[in-house]
CSV table of C-alpha atoms and ligand atoms in Angstrom, one decimal:
chain,number,residue,atom,x,y,z
A,656,MET,CA,0.0,0.0,0.0
A,657,SER,CA,1.3,3.4,-1.0
A,658,ILE,CA,1.6,6.2,1.5
A,659,LEU,CA,-0.8,8.1,-0.8
A,660,SER,CA,-3.5,5.5,0.0
A,661,GLY,CA,-6.6,7.3,1.3
A,662,LYS,CA,-5.1,10.7,0.7
A,663,LYS,CA,-7.0,13.4,-1.2
A,664,ILE,CA,-5.1,14.9,-4.1
A,665,LEU,CA,-6.1,18.0,-6.0
A,666,LEU,CA,-4.5,18.0,-9.4
A,667,GLY,CA,-4.3,21.4,-11.2
A,668,ILE,CA,-3.7,21.1,-14.9
A,669,THR,CA,-2.5,24.0,-17.0
A,670,ALA,CA,-2.1,24.6,-20.8
A,671,GLY,CA,1.0,22.9,-21.9
A,672,ILE,CA,1.4,20.0,-24.4
A,673,ALA,CA,2.6,17.8,-21.4
A,674,ALA,CA,-1.0,18.0,-20.1
A,675,TYR,CA,-1.6,14.8,-22.1
A,676,LYS,CA,0.5,12.9,-19.6
A,677,THR,CA,-1.9,13.8,-16.8
A,678,ALA,CA,-4.3,11.0,-17.8
A,679,ASN,CA,-1.6,8.5,-16.7
A,680,LEU,CA,-0.8,10.6,-13.7
A,681,VAL,CA,-4.4,10.4,-12.5
A,682,ARG,CA,-4.5,6.7,-13.2
A,683,LEU,CA,-1.4,6.2,-11.0
A,684,PHE,CA,-2.8,8.2,-8.1
A,685,ILE,CA,-6.0,6.2,-8.2
A,686,LYS,CA,-4.0,3.0,-8.4
A,687,SER,CA,-2.1,4.1,-5.3
A,688,GLY,CA,-5.4,4.4,-3.4
A,689,ALA,CA,-5.7,8.2,-3.5
A,690,GLU,CA,-8.9,10.2,-4.1
A,691,VAL,CA,-8.4,12.6,-7.0
A,692,GLN,CA,-10.2,15.8,-8.0
A,693,VAL,CA,-9.0,17.8,-11.1
A,694,ILE,CA,-9.1,21.5,-11.7
A,695,MET,CA,-8.2,22.6,-15.3
A,696,THR,CA,-7.4,26.1,-16.5
A,697,PRO,CA,-9.7,26.9,-19.5
A,698,ALA,CA,-6.9,26.7,-22.0
A,699,SER,CA,-5.7,23.3,-20.8
A,700,LYS,CA,-8.8,21.7,-22.3
A,701,ASP,CA,-7.3,22.2,-25.7
A,702,PHE,CA,-4.6,19.6,-24.7
A,703,ILE,CA,-6.7,17.0,-22.9
A,704,THR,CA,-10.4,16.6,-22.4
A,705,PRO,CA,-12.2,17.0,-19.1
A,706,LEU,CA,-14.2,13.8,-20.0
A,707,THR,CA,-10.9,11.7,-20.0
A,708,LEU,CA,-9.9,13.1,-16.6
A,709,SER,CA,-13.3,12.9,-15.0
A,710,THR,CA,-13.6,9.2,-16.2
A,711,LEU,CA,-10.2,8.4,-14.8
A,712,SER,CA,-10.5,10.4,-11.5
A,713,LYS,CA,-14.1,9.2,-11.0
A,714,ASN,CA,-15.0,12.8,-10.1
A,715,PRO,CA,-16.3,15.8,-12.0
A,716,VAL,CA,-13.6,18.1,-13.4
A,717,HIS,CA,-13.7,21.7,-12.2
A,718,SER,CA,-12.7,24.5,-14.5
A,719,THR,CA,-14.7,27.7,-14.0
A,720,PHE,CA,-16.1,29.5,-10.9
A,721,TYR,CA,-19.6,28.4,-11.8
A,722,GLU,CA,-21.1,25.7,-13.9
A,723,LYS,CA,-24.3,26.2,-15.8
A,724,GLU,CA,-26.8,23.3,-15.2
A,725,GLU,CA,-30.0,24.1,-17.1
A,726,GLU,CA,-31.5,27.1,-15.2
A,727,ASN,CA,-29.2,26.8,-12.1
A,728,GLU,CA,-25.7,28.1,-11.9
A,729,LEU,CA,-23.6,26.0,-9.5
A,730,TRP,CA,-20.9,27.8,-7.7
A,731,ASN,CA,-17.5,26.0,-7.6
A,732,ASN,CA,-16.2,26.9,-4.2
A,733,HIS,CA,-12.5,27.2,-4.5
A,734,VAL,CA,-12.1,27.5,-0.7
A,735,ASP,CA,-13.9,24.1,-0.2
A,736,LEU,CA,-11.7,22.5,-2.9
A,737,GLY,CA,-8.5,23.9,-1.2
A,738,LEU,CA,-9.7,22.6,2.2
A,739,TRP,CA,-10.7,19.2,0.8
A,740,ALA,CA,-7.2,18.4,-0.4
A,741,ASP,CA,-4.4,16.7,1.6
A,742,TYR,CA,-2.0,17.6,-1.2
A,743,MET,CA,-2.2,19.9,-4.2
A,744,LEU,CA,-0.2,19.2,-7.3
A,745,ILE,CA,0.0,21.5,-10.3
A,746,ALA,CA,1.3,19.6,-13.3
A,747,PRO,CA,2.2,20.6,-15.9
A,748,ALA,CA,2.8,24.1,-14.5
A,749,THR,CA,3.4,26.5,-17.4
A,750,ALA,CA,5.5,29.7,-17.2
A,751,ASN,CA,2.2,31.7,-17.2
A,752,THR,CA,0.7,29.8,-14.3
A,753,LEU,CA,3.9,29.8,-12.3
A,754,SER,CA,4.1,33.6,-12.7
A,755,LYS,CA,0.4,34.0,-11.7
A,756,MET,CA,1.0,31.8,-8.6
A,757,THR,CA,4.0,33.9,-7.7
A,758,ASN,CA,2.1,37.2,-8.0
A,759,GLY,CA,-1.3,36.1,-6.8
A,760,ILE,CA,-3.0,36.9,-10.1
A,761,CYS,CA,-6.2,35.2,-9.4
A,762,ASP,CA,-8.0,35.1,-12.8
A,763,ASN,CA,-9.1,31.4,-12.9
A,764,LEU,CA,-10.4,28.8,-10.5
A,765,LEU,CA,-7.0,27.0,-10.3
A,766,ILE,CA,-5.1,30.0,-9.0
A,767,ALA,CA,-8.0,31.0,-6.6
A,768,THR,CA,-7.8,27.4,-5.2
A,769,TYR,CA,-4.0,27.5,-5.0
A,770,LEU,CA,-4.2,30.8,-3.0
A,771,SER,CA,-6.7,29.4,-0.6
A,772,ALA,CA,-5.2,25.9,-0.2
A,773,LYS,CA,-3.7,25.1,3.2
A,774,CYS,CA,-2.2,21.8,2.3
A,775,PRO,CA,1.3,21.2,0.9
A,776,VAL,CA,1.6,22.3,-2.7
A,777,TYR,CA,3.8,20.6,-5.3
A,778,PHE,CA,4.3,21.9,-8.8
A,779,ALA,CA,5.9,20.2,-11.8
A,780,PRO,CA,7.0,22.8,-14.4
A,781,ALA,CA,7.0,22.0,-18.1
A,782,MET,CA,7.9,24.4,-20.9
A,783,ASP,CA,10.3,25.0,-23.8
A,784,LEU,CA,14.0,25.2,-22.8
A,785,ASP,CA,14.4,29.0,-23.5
A,786,MET,CA,11.3,29.8,-21.5
A,787,TYR,CA,12.6,27.6,-18.7
A,788,LYS,CA,15.9,29.5,-18.6
A,789,HIS,CA,14.3,33.0,-18.8
A,790,PRO,CA,15.0,35.1,-15.6
A,791,SER,CA,11.3,35.6,-15.2
A,792,THR,CA,10.7,31.9,-14.9
A,793,ILE,CA,13.8,31.4,-12.7
A,794,THR,CA,12.4,34.1,-10.4
A,795,SER,CA,9.0,32.4,-10.3
A,796,LEU,CA,10.5,29.0,-9.4
A,797,ASP,CA,12.7,30.5,-6.6
A,798,LYS,CA,9.8,32.5,-5.2
A,799,LEU,CA,7.4,29.6,-5.2
A,800,GLN,CA,9.9,27.5,-3.3
A,801,SER,CA,10.5,30.3,-0.8
A,802,PHE,CA,6.7,30.2,-0.2
A,803,GLY,CA,7.2,26.5,0.8
A,804,ASN,CA,5.8,25.0,-2.4
A,805,LYS,CA,7.8,22.0,-3.5
A,806,MET,CA,9.2,21.8,-7.0
A,807,ILE,CA,9.3,18.5,-8.9
A,808,PRO,CA,12.2,19.1,-11.2
A,809,VAL,CA,11.9,19.1,-15.0
A,810,THR,CA,13.9,16.6,-17.0
A,811,SER,CA,16.1,17.1,-20.0
A,812,GLY,CA,15.4,15.7,-23.5
A,813,GLU,CA,13.5,16.3,-26.7
A,814,LEU,CA,10.8,19.0,-26.3
A,815,ALA,CA,7.6,19.5,-28.2
A,816,SER,CA,9.3,22.3,-30.2
A,817,GLY,CA,11.8,19.8,-31.5
A,818,LEU,CA,14.6,21.5,-29.5
A,819,VAL,CA,16.5,19.4,-27.0
A,820,GLY,CA,17.2,20.6,-23.5
A,821,GLU,CA,15.7,21.1,-20.0
A,822,GLY,CA,12.0,21.7,-19.6
A,823,ARG,CA,10.2,18.3,-20.0
A,824,LEU,CA,7.6,17.5,-17.4
A,825,ALA,CA,8.8,14.8,-15.0
A,826,GLU,CA,7.4,11.4,-16.0
A,827,PRO,CA,4.1,10.6,-14.1
A,828,GLU,CA,5.8,7.6,-12.3
A,829,ASP,CA,8.5,10.0,-11.1
A,830,ILE,CA,6.0,12.6,-10.0
A,831,VAL,CA,4.2,10.0,-7.8
A,832,SER,CA,7.5,8.7,-6.3
A,833,PHE,CA,8.7,12.3,-5.7
A,834,MET,CA,5.5,13.0,-3.7
A,835,GLU,CA,5.6,9.6,-1.9
A,836,ASN,CA,9.2,10.1,-0.8
A,837,ASP,CA,8.7,13.7,0.2
A,838,ILE,CA,5.6,12.8,2.3
A,839,LEU,CA,7.4,9.9,3.9
A,840,SER,CA,10.5,12.0,4.7
A,841,SER,CA,8.4,14.6,6.6
A,842,MET,CA,6.9,11.9,8.8
A,843,PRO,CA,7.9,11.6,12.5
A,844,LEU,CA,9.2,8.0,12.3
A,845,TYR,CA,10.9,8.4,8.9
A,846,GLY,CA,14.2,6.5,8.9
A,847,LYS,CA,13.3,4.6,12.0
A,848,LYS,CA,12.6,0.9,12.3
A,849,VAL,CA,10.0,-0.6,14.6
A,850,LEU,CA,9.7,-4.3,15.7
A,851,ILE,CA,6.2,-5.5,16.5
A,852,THR,CA,5.1,-9.0,17.6
A,853,ALA,CA,1.5,-10.1,17.1
A,854,GLY,CA,-0.8,-13.1,17.5
A,855,PRO,CA,-0.6,-16.3,19.4
A,856,THR,CA,2.1,-18.9,19.4
A,857,TYR,CA,1.4,-22.6,18.9
A,858,GLU,CA,3.4,-25.1,20.9
A,859,SER,CA,3.4,-28.6,19.3
A,860,ILE,CA,2.3,-31.6,21.3
A,861,ASP,CA,2.6,-34.1,18.4
A,862,PRO,CA,2.6,-33.7,14.6
A,863,VAL,CA,-1.1,-32.6,14.6
A,864,ARG,CA,-1.9,-31.0,18.0
A,865,PHE,CA,-0.7,-27.9,19.7
A,866,ILE,CA,-1.2,-25.7,22.7
A,867,GLY,CA,-2.4,-22.3,21.6
A,868,ASN,CA,-4.6,-19.3,22.6
A,869,HIS,CA,-7.4,-17.2,21.2
A,870,SER,CA,-5.3,-14.1,20.2
A,871,SER,CA,-6.4,-12.9,16.8
A,872,GLY,CA,-3.3,-10.7,16.2
A,873,LYS,CA,-5.5,-7.8,15.3
A,874,MET,CA,-4.0,-5.3,17.9
A,875,GLY,CA,-0.4,-5.9,16.7
A,876,PHE,CA,-1.4,-5.7,13.0
A,877,GLU,CA,-3.1,-2.4,13.7
A,878,ILE,CA,-0.1,-1.0,15.5
A,879,ALA,CA,2.1,-2.2,12.6
A,880,LYS,CA,-0.1,-0.2,10.2
A,881,ALA,CA,-0.1,2.9,12.5
A,882,ALA,CA,3.7,2.8,12.8
A,883,ALA,CA,4.1,2.5,9.0
A,884,ASN,CA,1.7,5.4,8.5
A,885,LEU,CA,4.0,7.5,10.6
A,886,GLY,CA,6.9,6.7,8.2
A,887,ALA,CA,8.6,3.8,10.0
A,888,LYS,CA,9.9,0.6,8.4
A,889,VAL,CA,8.1,-2.1,10.4
A,890,TYR,CA,9.2,-5.7,11.1
A,891,LEU,CA,6.1,-7.5,12.1
A,892,VAL,CA,6.7,-10.9,13.6
A,893,SER,CA,3.4,-12.8,13.7
A,894,GLY,CA,2.2,-16.1,15.1
A,895,PRO,CA,-0.6,-17.9,13.2
A,896,SER,CA,-3.2,-15.2,12.4
A,897,ASN,CA,-5.8,-14.5,9.7
A,898,GLU,CA,-5.0,-10.8,9.7
A,899,ILE,CA,-3.5,-9.4,6.6
A,900,VAL,CA,-1.3,-6.3,6.2
A,901,ASN,CA,-0.9,-4.6,2.9
A,902,HIS,CA,1.6,-1.8,3.3
A,903,ASP,CA,4.9,-1.2,1.5
A,904,SER,CA,6.7,-0.4,4.7
A,905,VAL,CA,5.6,-3.5,6.7
A,906,HIS,CA,7.9,-6.5,6.4
A,907,ARG,CA,6.1,-9.6,7.8
A,908,THR,CA,7.8,-12.7,9.3
A,909,ASP,CA,5.5,-15.6,10.1
A,910,ILE,CA,6.4,-17.9,12.9
A,911,VAL,CA,4.6,-20.6,14.8
A,912,SER,CA,6.3,-21.2,18.2
A,913,ALA,CA,7.6,-19.0,21.0
A,914,GLU,CA,11.1,-20.2,20.2
A,915,GLN,CA,10.8,-19.1,16.6
A,916,MET,CA,9.4,-15.7,17.7
A,917,TYR,CA,12.3,-15.3,20.1
A,918,THR,CA,14.8,-16.0,17.2
A,919,ALA,CA,13.1,-13.6,14.8
A,920,CYS,CA,12.9,-10.8,17.5
A,921,HIS,CA,16.5,-11.1,18.4
A,922,GLN,CA,17.4,-10.9,14.7
A,923,TYR,CA,15.6,-7.5,14.2
A,924,PHE,CA,16.0,-6.0,17.6
A,925,PRO,CA,19.5,-4.5,17.2
A,926,GLU,CA,18.3,-2.5,14.2
A,927,VAL,CA,15.2,-1.0,15.6
A,928,SER,CA,14.4,2.2,17.6
A,929,ILE,CA,11.1,1.0,19.0
A,930,ALA,CA,9.9,-2.5,19.9
A,931,ILE,CA,6.2,-3.2,20.8
A,932,LEU,CA,5.5,-6.7,21.9
A,933,THR,CA,1.7,-7.4,21.6
A,934,ALA,CA,1.9,-11.1,21.0
A,935,ALA,CA,0.2,-13.6,23.4
A,936,VAL,CA,3.2,-15.8,23.7
A,937,ALA,CA,2.7,-19.2,25.3
A,938,ASP,CA,4.3,-19.2,28.7
A,939,TYR,CA,4.8,-23.1,28.5
A,940,ARG,CA,5.5,-25.6,25.8
A,941,PRO,CA,5.4,-29.4,25.9
A,942,LYS,CA,8.8,-30.7,27.1
A,943,ASN,CA,8.8,-33.3,24.4
A,944,ILE,CA,7.1,-33.3,21.0
A,945,ALA,CA,5.8,-36.8,20.2
A,946,ALA,CA,7.2,-37.9,16.8
A,947,GLU,CA,4.0,-39.7,16.0
A,948,LYS,CA,0.4,-38.8,16.6
A,949,ILE,CA,-0.5,-39.7,20.2
A,950,LYS,CA,-3.1,-42.5,20.3
A,951,LYS,CA,-6.2,-42.3,22.5
A,952,LYS,CA,-6.0,-44.5,25.6
A,953,GLU,CA,-8.4,-45.2,28.5
A,954,SER,CA,-6.1,-43.5,31.0
A,955,ALA,CA,-5.4,-39.8,31.5
A,956,LEU,CA,-2.8,-38.2,29.4
A,957,ASP,CA,-0.1,-36.2,31.2
A,958,ILE,CA,1.9,-33.7,29.2
A,959,LYS,CA,4.9,-32.2,30.9
A,960,LEU,CA,5.2,-28.5,30.2
A,961,VAL,CA,8.3,-26.4,30.5
A,962,PRO,CA,8.6,-22.6,30.4
A,963,THR,CA,9.2,-20.9,27.1
A,964,LYS,CA,11.8,-18.0,26.9
A,965,ASP,CA,10.3,-14.7,27.9
A,966,ILE,CA,11.0,-12.7,24.7
A,967,LEU,CA,10.1,-9.3,26.2
A,968,ALA,CA,12.3,-9.8,29.3
A,969,SER,CA,15.2,-11.0,27.1
A,970,LEU,CA,15.0,-7.8,25.0
A,971,GLY,CA,14.8,-5.7,28.2
A,972,VAL,CA,18.2,-7.3,29.2
A,973,ILE,CA,20.0,-6.4,26.0
A,974,LYS,CA,18.3,-3.1,25.2
A,975,LYS,CA,20.4,0.0,24.5
A,976,GLU,CA,18.7,3.0,22.9
A,977,GLN,CA,15.5,1.1,22.0
A,978,PHE,CA,12.2,2.2,23.4
A,979,LEU,CA,10.7,-1.1,24.6
A,980,VAL,CA,6.9,-1.5,25.1
A,981,GLY,CA,5.2,-4.5,26.5
A,982,PHE,CA,1.5,-5.5,26.8
A,983,ALA,CA,-0.1,-6.8,29.9
A,984,LEU,CA,-3.4,-8.6,30.1
A,985,GLU,CA,-4.6,-8.7,33.6
A,986,THR,CA,-7.7,-9.8,35.5
A,987,THR,CA,-6.8,-8.7,39.0
A,988,ASN,CA,-4.8,-5.8,40.6
A,989,GLU,CA,-4.4,-4.6,37.0
A,990,LEU,CA,-2.3,-1.4,37.5
A,991,ILE,CA,-0.1,-2.9,40.2
A,992,ASN,CA,0.6,-6.1,38.1
A,993,ALA,CA,1.2,-4.1,34.9
A,994,LEU,CA,3.7,-1.8,36.7
A,995,ALA,CA,5.4,-4.8,38.2
A,996,LYS,CA,5.9,-6.3,34.7
A,997,LEU,CA,7.2,-3.0,33.4
A,998,LYS,CA,9.9,-3.0,36.1
A,999,GLN,CA,10.8,-6.7,36.0
A,1000,LYS,CA,11.2,-6.7,32.2
A,1001,ASN,CA,13.1,-3.3,32.1
A,1002,LEU,CA,10.5,-1.7,29.8
A,1003,ASP,CA,10.0,2.0,28.9
A,1004,ALA,CA,6.2,1.6,28.8
A,1005,ILE,CA,3.5,-1.0,29.1
A,1006,VAL,CA,0.0,-1.1,27.7
A,1007,LEU,CA,-2.5,-2.6,30.0
A,1008,ASN,CA,-5.6,-4.2,28.6
A,1009,SER,CA,-8.2,-5.5,31.0
A,1010,LEU,CA,-10.3,-8.6,30.4
A,1011,ASN,CA,-12.7,-7.1,32.9
A,1012,ASP,CA,-14.1,-4.6,30.3
A,1013,GLN,CA,-16.7,-5.9,27.9
A,1014,GLY,CA,-15.4,-5.4,24.3
A,1015,ALA,CA,-11.7,-5.3,25.4
A,1016,GLY,CA,-9.0,-7.9,24.8
A,1017,PHE,CA,-8.2,-10.8,22.5
A,1018,SER,CA,-10.4,-11.4,19.6
A,1019,GLY,CA,-12.8,-8.5,19.1
A,1020,ASN,CA,-12.4,-5.4,17.1
A,1021,THR,CA,-12.4,-3.0,20.0
A,1022,ASN,CA,-10.1,-2.5,23.0
A,1023,LYS,CA,-9.7,-0.4,26.1
A,1024,VAL,CA,-6.2,0.3,27.2
A,1025,THR,CA,-4.2,2.3,29.7
A,1026,PHE,CA,-0.7,3.4,28.7
A,1027,ILE,CA,1.8,3.4,31.6
A,1028,ASP,CA,5.3,4.9,31.3
A,1029,LYS,CA,8.2,4.0,33.5
A,1030,GLU,CA,7.7,7.2,35.5
A,1031,GLU,CA,4.5,5.5,36.6
A,1032,ARG,CA,2.3,8.0,34.8
A,1033,ASN,CA,-0.8,6.3,33.4
A,1034,THR,CA,-3.0,7.5,30.6
A,1035,PRO,CA,-6.3,5.7,30.3
A,1036,PHE,CA,-8.2,5.6,27.0
A,1037,GLU,CA,-11.9,5.0,26.2
A,1038,MET,CA,-13.1,1.9,24.5
A,1039,LYS,CA,-12.2,2.3,20.8
A,1040,SER,CA,-11.7,0.4,17.6
A,1041,LYS,CA,-8.3,-1.4,17.6
A,1042,SER,CA,-7.1,0.9,14.8
A,1043,ASP,CA,-7.8,4.0,16.9
A,1044,VAL,CA,-6.2,2.3,19.9
A,1045,ALA,CA,-3.1,1.7,17.8
A,1046,ILE,CA,-3.0,5.4,16.9
A,1047,ASP,CA,-3.3,6.4,20.5
A,1048,ILE,CA,-0.5,4.0,21.5
A,1049,MET,CA,1.8,5.3,18.7
A,1050,ASN,CA,1.0,8.9,19.7
A,1051,GLU,CA,2.0,8.2,23.4
A,1052,ILE,CA,5.3,6.6,22.2
A,1053,LEU,CA,6.0,9.6,19.9
A,1054,LYS,CA,5.5,11.9,22.9
A,1055,LYS,CA,8.0,9.8,24.9
A,1056,ILE,CA,10.7,9.5,22.2
A,1057,ASP,CA,10.5,13.3,21.4
A,1058,ALA,CA,10.6,14.3,25.0
B,726,LIG,N1,5.8,-12.0,26.5
B,726,LIG,C1,6.9,-12.4,25.8
B,726,LIG,N2,7.4,-13.7,25.8
B,726,LIG,C2,6.8,-14.6,26.6
B,726,LIG,C3,5.6,-14.2,27.4
B,726,LIG,C4,5.2,-12.9,27.3
B,726,LIG,O1,7.5,-11.6,25.0
B,726,LIG,N3,7.2,-15.9,26.7
B,726,LIG,C5,5.4,-10.6,26.4
B,726,LIG,C6,4.0,-10.4,25.8
B,726,LIG,O2,4.1,-10.2,24.4
B,726,LIG,C7,3.6,-9.1,26.5
B,726,LIG,C8,4.2,-9.2,27.9
B,726,LIG,O3,5.3,-10.2,27.7
B,726,LIG,O4,4.1,-8.0,25.9
B,726,LIG,C9,3.3,-9.7,29.0
B,726,LIG,O5,2.7,-10.9,28.7
B,726,LIG,P1,1.7,-11.5,29.8
B,726,LIG,O6,1.3,-12.8,29.3
B,726,LIG,O7,0.7,-10.5,30.2
B,726,LIG,O8,2.7,-11.6,31.1
B,726,LIG,P2,3.6,-12.7,31.6
B,726,LIG,O9,4.9,-12.1,31.8
B,726,LIG,O10,3.5,-13.9,30.7
B,726,LIG,O11,3.0,-13.0,33.0
B,726,LIG,P3,1.6,-13.7,33.4
B,726,LIG,O12,1.1,-14.5,32.3
B,726,LIG,O13,1.9,-14.4,34.6
B,726,LIG,O14,0.7,-12.5,33.7
């Protein structure tokens, strides 16, 4: 999943021959999961039709301040369009539009929307090489960047005029990657790696049976998504779970037993800045795994269990700069027990979820947690969907690592 997934992109198209490439650009944005609305300057319609763009964007294309619909004139509110967008992109941006943007010459819907947009604005210039080198254009490009607008550089090559040089619109694929990289690099966890464990572990009794638990893995998967959405590269180590994660920044390792989870966690831990262990790891495993399926007998069956390794505690022993977070599932003396685990396992924080609350815990879609830091401050949250709980937990961790 691209970082643009679910984002609202307002694409402004101006009158350059490269406008024909915007059909592909819109298609790529839609493919990445973004929502797209298009504003065209009136003259750009000579280069590509609004019908093409409305079909590809699945939205009506805006071009004038009002649209005539039979008797009624519909006002196109440039302020609403500007507020709707998470990101605005003007591509191709002609010398004329760049100059109007620079000077606030608001004679069409695109410039009016640009002037009222509060979101980050990207622009991808495209023009002939001599226009591109003209001091007037250079001044516009410099000024727009000084306003905080982000320029997607032109490329060099054959131009529509037949001349060869700088001024070509960046290729649509490169425009999309430029925006993805820029958005990622401005995120709070950009460049950081996060380890997350999720789900149950299964401890084999014989080739067909195991000891397991009812953990769905959902909480850990939601935290993995929330961390990736903050720009982190995530190592998700999961026990058997039906959950799926579809995010470019999440690297999933599937394991079955506590021992395998231990090995995977120790492989990734030295690289990460944050580790969040949500998995419901089995505390015991059968001492011996029968080589053949155990046959039914009249007498009782005794299985000798031995403790598994405590993964969280073992990471607490070796941790250096990592911010280490555990989970605690308690039924009695919740806060006291959770705090004791935090101290025993040398954690920076622990998330307490109580089985006493209806709708909280293992298998449902909601959870109710309290975030406890090592200074013993606790922050209780309301019952929420697990995806919102994941965002709350990541926000608490961000506050701690920024502090
Ligand atoms: N944990 C772990 N490895 C284990 C057992 C637990 O990493 N072998 C982690 C869990 O992922 C969780 C935390 O330890 O983050 C607490 O798990 P919990 O089962 O609540 O606590 P335990 O230490 O196992 O103690 P108890 O079951 O007695 O409450």
